[in-house]
XYZ file of C-alpha atoms in Angstrom:
601
model
C 0.000 0.000 0.000
C 2.087 2.810 -1.185
C 1.116 6.141 -2.582
C 2.299 9.203 -4.402
C 1.620 12.764 -3.195
C -0.338 14.834 -3.578
C -3.774 13.382 -4.163
C -5.382 16.810 -4.355
C -4.477 18.704 -7.504
C -4.871 22.407 -6.813
C -2.658 25.382 -7.534
C -1.484 27.870 -4.965
C -3.863 30.462 -6.408
C -7.001 28.318 -6.579
C -9.671 29.391 -4.132
C -11.840 26.883 -2.326
C -14.871 29.190 -2.183
C -16.212 27.523 0.952
C -19.714 28.052 2.209
C -19.530 27.264 5.919
C -23.243 26.465 6.047
C -23.126 23.868 3.260
C -22.650 20.954 5.654
C -24.656 22.302 8.580
C -26.835 19.189 8.507
C -24.023 16.621 8.549
C -23.754 14.527 11.668
C -27.275 13.160 12.061
C -25.820 9.644 11.968
C -23.734 10.465 15.070
C -24.488 9.756 18.720
C -23.237 13.036 20.136
C -23.233 11.681 23.684
C -20.463 9.308 22.582
C -18.647 11.878 20.473
C -15.394 12.877 22.237
C -14.966 16.360 23.648
C -11.673 17.655 22.353
C -9.280 18.846 25.031
C -7.289 22.042 24.790
C -4.090 19.966 24.737
C -4.523 19.230 21.047
C -7.180 21.660 19.885
C -5.720 24.106 17.364
C -7.146 27.472 16.334
C -10.133 26.814 14.139
C -10.229 28.672 10.813
C -13.458 29.868 9.320
C -12.693 28.480 5.883
C -10.328 26.146 4.126
C -7.042 27.533 2.749
C -6.347 28.364 -0.876
C -3.415 25.996 -1.336
C -2.807 22.278 -1.011
C 0.281 22.963 1.107
C -1.781 24.871 3.655
C -4.518 22.240 3.602
C -1.911 19.559 4.312
C -0.500 21.628 7.188
C -3.984 22.138 8.632
C -4.703 18.410 8.542
C -1.434 17.563 10.277
C -1.942 20.206 12.964
C -5.622 19.438 13.530
C -6.869 22.927 12.664
C -10.345 21.647 11.784
C -10.561 19.028 14.531
C -13.323 20.876 16.384
C -15.203 22.096 13.292
C -17.198 19.157 11.916
C -18.778 21.230 9.146
C -15.379 22.403 7.932
C -14.025 18.860 8.070
C -17.020 17.608 6.081
C -16.455 20.262 3.434
C -12.738 19.427 3.309
C -13.551 15.745 2.782
C -15.891 16.680 -0.039
C -13.280 18.738 -1.913
C -10.405 16.347 -1.297
C -12.255 13.248 -2.448
C -13.814 14.962 -5.472
C -10.301 15.781 -6.680
C -9.157 12.155 -6.630
C -8.781 10.741 -10.144
C -11.026 7.705 -10.545
C -12.003 5.165 -13.145
C -14.688 6.300 -15.530
C -18.068 4.992 -14.515
C -17.312 5.088 -10.794
C -20.673 4.695 -8.994
C -22.054 7.949 -7.596
C -24.941 9.027 -5.368
C -27.543 8.438 -8.076
C -26.370 4.841 -8.423
C -26.774 4.389 -4.692
C -30.373 5.588 -4.818
C -31.163 3.098 -7.589
C -29.325 0.160 -6.011
C -30.613 0.745 -2.489
C -34.187 1.061 -3.751
C -33.802 -2.202 -5.639
C -32.181 -4.019 -2.700
C -34.040 -2.552 0.253
C -37.249 -1.198 -1.281
C -39.347 -4.255 -0.540
C -37.130 -6.102 1.899
C -35.406 -4.701 4.949
C -31.671 -4.772 5.498
C -32.113 -7.737 7.851
C -32.845 -9.892 4.789
C -29.410 -9.157 3.320
C -26.109 -10.708 4.311
C -23.118 -8.433 4.719
C -20.567 -8.741 1.876
C -18.073 -11.598 1.980
C -15.154 -9.160 2.009
C -15.966 -8.429 5.683
C -15.091 -12.056 6.476
C -17.880 -12.220 9.053
C -16.590 -9.266 11.087
C -18.955 -6.482 12.141
C -17.938 -2.937 11.131
C -16.417 -0.615 13.732
C -19.192 1.848 14.643
C -17.113 4.528 16.424
C -19.599 7.245 17.476
C -22.470 6.325 15.165
C -26.005 6.024 16.469
C -28.347 3.144 15.576
C -29.351 4.883 12.350
C -25.695 5.298 11.449
C -24.894 1.645 12.134
C -27.691 0.610 9.796
C -26.519 3.089 7.170
C -22.973 1.661 7.239
C -24.326 -1.831 6.596
C -26.494 -0.565 3.716
C -23.573 1.268 2.122
C -21.333 -1.799 2.439
C -23.989 -4.054 0.905
C -24.359 -1.645 -2.030
C -20.564 -1.494 -2.454
C -20.507 -5.302 -2.531
C -23.195 -5.177 -5.222
C -21.235 -2.717 -7.368
C -17.771 -4.172 -6.733
C -18.044 -7.973 -6.907
C -14.268 -8.196 -7.433
C -13.600 -7.002 -3.865
C -12.937 -10.244 -2.016
C -11.184 -9.087 1.139
C -10.974 -5.589 2.609
C -10.669 -5.362 6.401
C -10.214 -1.572 6.455
C -13.115 -0.661 4.141
C -15.878 -0.909 6.815
C -13.991 1.531 9.057
C -13.393 3.889 6.133
C -17.137 3.897 5.369
C -18.028 4.475 9.040
C -15.578 7.388 9.336
C -16.901 8.993 6.161
C -20.476 8.650 7.407
C -19.735 10.770 10.498
C -19.254 13.714 8.144
C -21.690 12.935 5.317
C -25.109 14.473 4.745
C -26.669 11.165 3.727
C -25.941 7.560 2.817
C -25.657 8.328 -0.888
C -22.905 10.893 -0.323
C -21.002 8.451 1.901
C -21.359 5.746 -0.763
C -20.067 8.024 -3.516
C -17.051 9.078 -1.449
C -16.182 5.484 -0.590
C -16.484 4.453 -4.250
C -14.090 7.191 -5.299
C -11.503 5.890 -2.829
C -12.021 2.338 -4.097
C -11.763 3.397 -7.753
C -8.738 5.680 -7.368
C -6.406 5.596 -10.393
C -3.648 7.856 -9.030
C -0.104 6.611 -9.683
C 1.323 4.445 -6.900
C -1.844 4.783 -4.856
C -4.371 2.401 -3.349
C -6.596 3.601 -0.527
C -8.037 0.231 0.486
C -6.853 -3.310 -0.105
C -9.422 -5.212 -2.146
C -8.112 -8.793 -2.024
C -6.420 -11.085 0.464
C -3.281 -11.020 -1.687
C -3.103 -7.213 -1.550
C -3.802 -7.238 2.187
C -1.089 -9.818 2.909
C 1.367 -7.857 0.754
C 0.694 -4.719 2.803
C 1.242 -6.730 6.004
C 4.560 -8.006 4.652
C 5.480 -4.442 3.716
C 4.787 -3.274 7.259
C 6.931 -6.114 8.589
C 9.774 -5.072 6.284
C 9.452 -1.448 7.429
C 9.316 -2.474 11.098
C 12.521 -4.450 10.552
C 14.237 -1.281 9.342
C 12.613 1.484 11.402
C 11.644 -0.301 14.621
C 14.136 -3.164 15.010
C 13.477 -3.533 18.754
C 9.740 -3.933 18.181
C 10.320 -6.276 15.250
C 12.681 -8.429 17.336
C 10.173 -8.560 20.199
C 7.425 -9.812 17.892
C 9.547 -12.355 16.027
C 11.098 -13.805 19.196
C 8.022 -13.732 21.453
C 5.234 -14.826 19.121
C 4.687 -18.290 17.742
C 3.334 -16.743 14.550
C 4.771 -13.259 14.102
C 3.009 -12.900 10.740
C -0.318 -12.740 12.566
C 0.885 -9.830 14.698
C 2.177 -7.848 11.729
C -1.116 -8.589 9.966
C -2.900 -6.575 12.658
C -1.153 -3.343 11.746
C -3.952 -1.789 9.690
C -6.532 -2.623 12.361
C -4.421 -0.951 15.041
C -5.444 2.221 13.208
C -8.894 1.319 11.850
C -10.083 -0.765 14.779
C -8.126 -0.283 18.001
C -7.245 3.425 18.045
C -9.818 5.623 19.808
C -12.022 7.637 17.463
C -10.418 10.999 18.269
C -7.057 9.555 17.192
C -8.316 7.654 14.165
C -10.141 10.644 12.697
C -7.002 12.791 12.859
C -5.043 10.093 11.048
C -7.907 9.789 8.555
C -7.747 13.542 7.813
C -4.130 13.177 6.733
C -4.710 9.842 5.009
C -7.216 11.396 2.581
C -4.702 14.084 1.578
C -1.372 12.264 1.721
C -2.297 8.626 1.150
C -1.342 5.356 2.819
C 2.160 6.410 3.777
C 0.766 8.060 6.924
C -0.798 4.731 7.970
C 2.603 3.037 7.899
C 4.108 5.937 9.835
C 1.452 5.862 12.559
C 1.611 2.067 12.924
C 5.414 2.229 13.240
C 5.117 5.011 15.826
C 2.644 2.892 17.820
C 4.961 -0.126 17.718
C 7.996 1.945 18.737
C 6.131 3.552 21.637
C 4.755 0.195 22.766
C 8.220 -1.351 22.808
C 9.746 1.577 24.701
C 7.048 1.344 27.396
C 7.185 -2.426 27.800
C 8.682 -3.007 31.249
C 7.965 -6.703 31.753
C 7.512 -9.888 29.772
C 4.045 -10.551 28.386
C 2.573 -13.894 27.451
C 0.449 -12.589 24.578
C 2.222 -9.796 22.683
C -0.512 -9.601 20.059
C -3.286 -8.864 22.559
C -1.001 -6.623 24.611
C -0.282 -4.399 21.603
C -3.998 -4.164 20.850
C -4.749 -3.173 24.449
C -1.926 -0.624 24.374
C -3.313 0.978 21.211
C -6.846 1.058 22.615
C -5.518 2.885 25.676
C -3.027 5.080 23.841
C -4.528 8.200 25.453
C -2.871 7.103 28.726
C 0.517 7.430 27.049
C 0.346 9.989 24.217
C -1.904 12.743 22.974
C -2.924 12.438 19.352
C -0.726 15.367 18.373
C 2.313 13.771 20.042
C 1.563 10.496 18.270
C 1.472 12.276 14.913
C 4.688 14.132 15.699
C 6.388 10.819 16.437
C 4.936 9.331 13.247
C 6.233 12.155 11.053
C 9.650 12.016 12.686
C 10.062 8.621 10.976
C 11.719 9.329 7.636
C 10.174 6.676 5.417
C 11.116 5.917 1.840
C 9.293 7.734 -0.933
C 5.779 6.817 -2.044
C 7.260 5.186 -5.152
C 9.656 3.036 -3.096
C 6.819 1.855 -0.843
C 4.761 1.034 -3.920
C 7.624 -0.979 -5.411
C 8.092 -2.870 -2.145
C 4.365 -3.563 -1.927
C 4.377 -4.798 -5.526
C 7.417 -6.982 -4.891
C 5.780 -8.575 -1.858
C 2.574 -9.150 -3.767
C 4.407 -10.921 -6.580
C 6.329 -13.126 -4.137
C 3.140 -14.141 -2.327
C 1.490 -14.934 -5.645
C 4.455 -17.096 -6.668
C 4.185 -18.852 -3.329
C 0.500 -19.570 -3.964
C -0.828 -17.323 -1.198
C -3.677 -15.644 -3.040
C -6.689 -16.631 -0.919
C -7.194 -16.485 2.818
C -4.858 -18.896 4.547
C -2.377 -18.800 7.451
C 1.165 -17.742 6.631
C 4.031 -19.133 8.664
C 6.747 -16.833 10.052
C 9.433 -16.286 7.444
C 12.305 -17.634 9.554
C 10.406 -20.939 9.894
C 11.400 -21.606 6.275
C 14.681 -22.829 7.752
C 13.974 -26.407 8.822
C 15.840 -27.124 12.057
C 16.115 -30.820 11.228
C 16.930 -30.625 7.512
C 19.228 -27.580 7.358
C 22.925 -28.416 7.138
C 25.886 -26.039 6.949
C 29.570 -26.218 7.918
C 29.487 -22.503 8.816
C 26.306 -21.719 10.790
C 23.836 -23.665 12.877
C 20.179 -23.946 11.842
C 19.215 -21.531 14.631
C 21.789 -18.992 13.440
C 20.488 -19.364 9.896
C 16.975 -18.677 11.167
C 18.180 -15.380 12.589
C 19.897 -14.483 9.302
C 16.775 -15.530 7.379
C 14.668 -13.255 9.591
C 16.871 -10.322 8.527
C 16.312 -10.657 4.783
C 13.206 -9.174 3.088
C 10.204 -11.398 3.752
C 9.321 -11.830 0.092
C 12.550 -13.850 -0.146
C 12.512 -15.514 3.274
C 9.137 -17.044 2.412
C 11.279 -19.641 0.643
C 13.653 -22.132 2.287
C 17.400 -21.630 1.758
C 19.139 -23.724 -0.866
C 22.909 -24.190 -0.999
C 24.371 -22.846 -4.262
C 28.115 -22.915 -3.598
C 30.376 -24.375 -0.937
C 34.167 -24.466 -0.831
C 33.777 -27.829 0.915
C 31.989 -29.227 -2.157
C 33.151 -27.056 -5.064
C 36.660 -26.068 -3.992
C 38.385 -22.726 -3.554
C 37.758 -21.358 -7.027
C 36.386 -17.902 -7.806
C 35.346 -19.071 -11.282
C 33.268 -21.887 -9.804
C 31.872 -19.420 -7.233
C 30.532 -17.268 -10.073
C 29.294 -20.162 -12.198
C 27.246 -21.628 -9.320
C 25.827 -18.274 -8.141
C 24.954 -16.664 -11.471
C 21.257 -16.838 -12.273
C 20.201 -16.565 -8.637
C 18.926 -13.422 -6.990
C 19.238 -12.683 -4.100
C 21.998 -14.646 -2.340
C 23.428 -14.876 1.163
C 27.222 -15.081 1.419
C 28.626 -16.798 4.536
C 32.302 -16.772 5.503
C 34.028 -18.726 8.290
C 37.584 -17.719 9.128
C 40.365 -19.922 10.460
C 39.892 -17.984 13.698
C 36.349 -19.442 13.956
C 34.718 -16.054 13.315
C 31.670 -15.967 11.018
C 30.402 -13.047 8.942
C 28.694 -12.463 5.618
C 26.347 -10.389 3.524
C 22.934 -10.372 1.897
C 23.331 -9.521 -1.796
C 20.259 -8.342 -3.655
C 21.481 -8.715 -7.247
C 22.722 -11.507 -9.478
C 26.481 -11.889 -9.822
C 25.834 -11.888 -13.568
C 25.733 -8.091 -13.235
C 29.530 -8.085 -12.969
C 29.736 -8.969 -16.684
C 29.049 -5.367 -17.607
C 32.629 -4.547 -16.621
C 35.279 -4.448 -19.300
C 38.941 -5.219 -18.989
C 40.278 -4.845 -15.451
C 37.585 -2.410 -14.274
C 34.877 -3.910 -12.042
C 31.537 -2.202 -11.633
C 29.575 -1.809 -8.422
C 25.971 -2.941 -8.619
C 23.170 -4.055 -6.292
C 20.433 -2.180 -4.432
C 19.827 -0.636 -1.027
C 18.476 -3.933 0.296
C 22.034 -5.291 0.527
C 23.500 -5.536 4.015
C 26.467 -7.071 5.809
C 26.516 -8.892 9.131
C 28.567 -10.719 11.716
C 27.443 -13.981 13.324
C 30.283 -14.939 15.660
C 31.408 -13.871 18.134
C 28.339 -11.558 18.100
C 25.328 -11.366 15.794
C 24.855 -7.918 14.295
C 23.470 -6.577 11.010
C 24.595 -3.405 9.205
C 22.190 -2.047 6.597
C 22.624 0.547 3.892
C 23.571 3.831 5.524
C 20.596 5.558 3.870
C 18.171 3.343 5.828
C 19.627 4.480 9.140
C 20.376 8.048 8.064
C 17.657 9.046 5.573
C 18.545 12.705 6.070
C 21.595 12.063 3.884
C 19.509 11.894 0.734
C 16.274 12.888 -0.866
C 14.307 11.115 -3.564
C 15.576 11.804 -7.028
C 13.088 13.685 -9.222
C 11.556 11.595 -11.984
C 12.883 12.200 -15.457
C 10.229 12.359 -18.182
C 12.688 11.011 -20.711
C 14.244 8.283 -18.607
C 13.212 4.703 -18.439
C 14.577 2.291 -15.810
C 17.309 0.386 -17.557
C 19.332 -1.449 -14.974
C 19.607 -2.834 -11.497
C 23.103 -1.426 -11.398
C 24.143 2.153 -10.963
C 27.574 1.903 -12.524
C 30.097 2.906 -9.832
C 33.398 1.245 -10.582
C 35.608 -0.726 -8.238
C 39.301 -1.387 -8.235
C 40.891 -4.307 -10.028
C 42.627 -5.274 -6.779
C 40.274 -6.768 -4.209
C 42.415 -5.678 -1.262
C 43.439 -2.202 -2.315
C 40.724 -0.523 -4.408
C 41.334 2.869 -5.890
C 38.845 5.715 -5.807
C 35.785 4.705 -7.783
C 34.649 6.471 -10.891
C 31.275 6.570 -12.553
C 30.248 4.346 -15.399
C 26.993 4.107 -17.277
C 26.860 0.595 -18.628
C 23.275 -0.568 -18.379
C 22.157 -4.116 -18.027
C 18.888 -5.963 -17.644
C 17.889 -8.605 -15.131
C 17.982 -12.175 -16.243
C 14.654 -13.797 -17.107
C 15.745 -16.842 -15.090
C 12.968 -18.294 -12.894
C 15.424 -18.194 -9.999
C 14.801 -14.449 -9.716
C 12.354 -13.548 -6.981
C 12.400 -9.794 -7.464
C 9.182 -8.269 -8.702
C 10.187 -5.785 -11.364
C 8.694 -7.011 -14.595
C 7.038 -5.784 -17.721
C 3.991 -3.603 -17.366
C 2.286 -1.321 -19.833
C 4.432 1.633 -18.839
C 7.698 -0.266 -19.260
C 10.032 -2.219 -17.012
C 9.886 -1.313 -13.341
C 12.903 -0.337 -11.278
C 13.653 -2.533 -8.260
C 12.941 -1.492 -4.691
C 15.700 0.796 -3.329
C 17.404 1.212 -6.671
C 20.098 3.870 -6.336
C 18.684 5.660 -9.369
C 15.762 6.741 -7.158
C 17.953 8.725 -4.755
C 20.091 11.843 -4.796
C 23.138 10.633 -2.874
C 25.761 13.018 -1.459
C 28.595 10.743 -2.654
C 28.804 7.629 -4.779
C 30.658 5.875 -1.938
C 27.311 5.648 -0.103
C 26.072 3.131 -2.659
C 28.900 0.728 -3.350
C 27.035 -2.502 -2.641
C 28.756 -5.392 -4.453
C 31.388 -5.875 -7.104
C 33.411 -8.681 -8.596
C 35.795 -9.587 -11.381
C 38.534 -12.151 -11.960
C 40.624 -10.594 -9.180
C 38.141 -11.065 -6.360
C 34.948 -9.942 -4.643
C 34.206 -6.642 -2.919
C 31.207 -5.872 -0.707
C 30.769 -2.244 0.380
C 32.977 0.739 -0.335
C 34.040 4.221 0.662
C 36.901 4.512 3.157
C 37.375 0.760 2.954
C 35.462 -2.373 2.063
C 33.157 -4.273 4.389
C 34.385 -7.505 2.767
C 37.163 -8.070 0.279
C 37.905 -11.639 -0.870
C 40.851 -12.583 -3.080
C 40.637 -14.659 -6.268
C 41.839 -17.830 -4.536
C 39.119 -17.552 -1.872
C 41.861 -18.024 0.712
C 42.358 -14.599 2.278
C 40.200 -11.585 2.956
C 39.983 -8.220 4.621
C 37.206 -6.350 6.415
C 37.140 -2.628 7.159
C 34.659 0.087 8.065
C 32.952 1.409 4.934
C 30.630 4.285 4.125
C 28.042 2.179 2.296
C 27.020 0.225 5.405
C 28.588 2.351 8.169
C 29.922 -0.870 9.679
C 32.888 -1.741 11.906
C 35.185 -4.593 10.827
C 33.026 -7.730 10.705
C 35.803 -9.927 12.136
C 39.595 -9.715 12.453
C 40.591 -7.185 9.784
C 42.934 -9.487 7.857
C 41.730 -13.052 7.906
C 42.248 -16.463 6.320
C 39.196 -18.273 5.022
C 38.237 -21.699 6.320
C 34.927 -22.076 4.441
C 32.645 -20.064 2.155
C 28.999 -20.865 1.410
C 26.450 -19.095 -0.767
C 22.762 -19.695 -0.173
C 19.855 -18.822 -2.434
C 16.077 -18.887 -2.033
C 14.385 -22.065 -3.215
C 11.751 -20.625 -5.512
C 9.693 -23.728 -6.064
């Protein structure tokens, strides 16, 4: 679920021309005795009309300037949603009148089952009165009638209920919901409409939690028998567990900025939960839900939003690419209809896994570090010095055609380290002569296993302030997984890299698990491709390189790993790409090397 800002297309000079009395009648579906009274702690000055610019509207939503003006909020919703680009023929209010008359004219709503996409769950009612609860069910039934392709959408009932609080009638609520469902904006999807899409968004949240809330991610993966179930709750933390006065503020921003704010808020909730956890709990899943329901005991809504926006997420396009990648991996795995999904690290079978470098339990930890769309699959051994000998040529020949791979190294000093490499070693063939080219993506990372387990990700993940998203070029078309920085011919003493521009294309081999594939607009770039970022120096993106002289992982001020052509000796140093310390003794002799791939079958 990733999005691209802004959803409201309006120039700085466009006037809203708001009539503050237009929505004076909205709210008759609301039980005002249950409606929260907003405290001065987070009430902002209330304007009399909406601003003239999108930038100001976005600021108002984030600061809660209309939080105590329901008529102004209703008018804002109307203008925002009407400016969303939708499919032609999107059902409107007139369609609702016709459909509801046909469905409910002679028979009451009690004669109609709720749509299957609710999966038997009753909608969250928030502050709706009995009339409002009935209206939500009617709107959902009519949506099910008009959108038979929606098979699973756990957030849609809450979206309808929230819209109804600020709608004049059922037909207006229906039209607004249909526009969100039918949105055709680039990189945008307001509500998941299938189990596959929903599971992909849950995987995406798990990937983001791994990067932006590692303590919370570790707690869930180590404390829960099925961590996938906990991460699958993330959207309902917002559209089910959060109190109404919190949810509606998030919803204000969601309509303007898209789904990115949902990821931010869920990450902020997980981070705050982990920081306030003072004792072991037997049921982390239920404990998180209870924490979110009682969030007002810990944070005001404005503080929660401040924490959420302090998390520097990837761009809307990057989130969309990650979501798409996860969706493709789930589809390849056959997870397209509702079914339980085992934790990713469980793909490593404790009884069947065999390695001369790491134990099965250590491999489970490593497997939990890699993106879940790959760790869905069990590891398969591609190369081993024990089996294939100490030959760089055989290393390449056994690893080419597989993407991604995990490199494991055991030194004669019994230390173990390695790296996760996102791209195929075939990419090295773009180099000419003695000049090796850096390639790979920002999903690469290096790690140590013994004596201590630690992972070091791309510096941009930990320090997003170093870069900003590169502006799209109208003339450019994604051409390569590589970004063309060049490495030295000597694996132990590289010279300063220079730029190259030799493009290449990913192999069509079925061993590739990455999503980018052909679509109508051309070939997609991979998630965290360097071409999407404006980096301060090219040394921040030296992921992997190799030629006949050896292998290099990481660059800038040193290499994280540097292996010679005989696969006998190596060196590890701090490098700018991963901001890592030496992964073991700086100069080491190699006892064993293994390369593991993902068994895509």
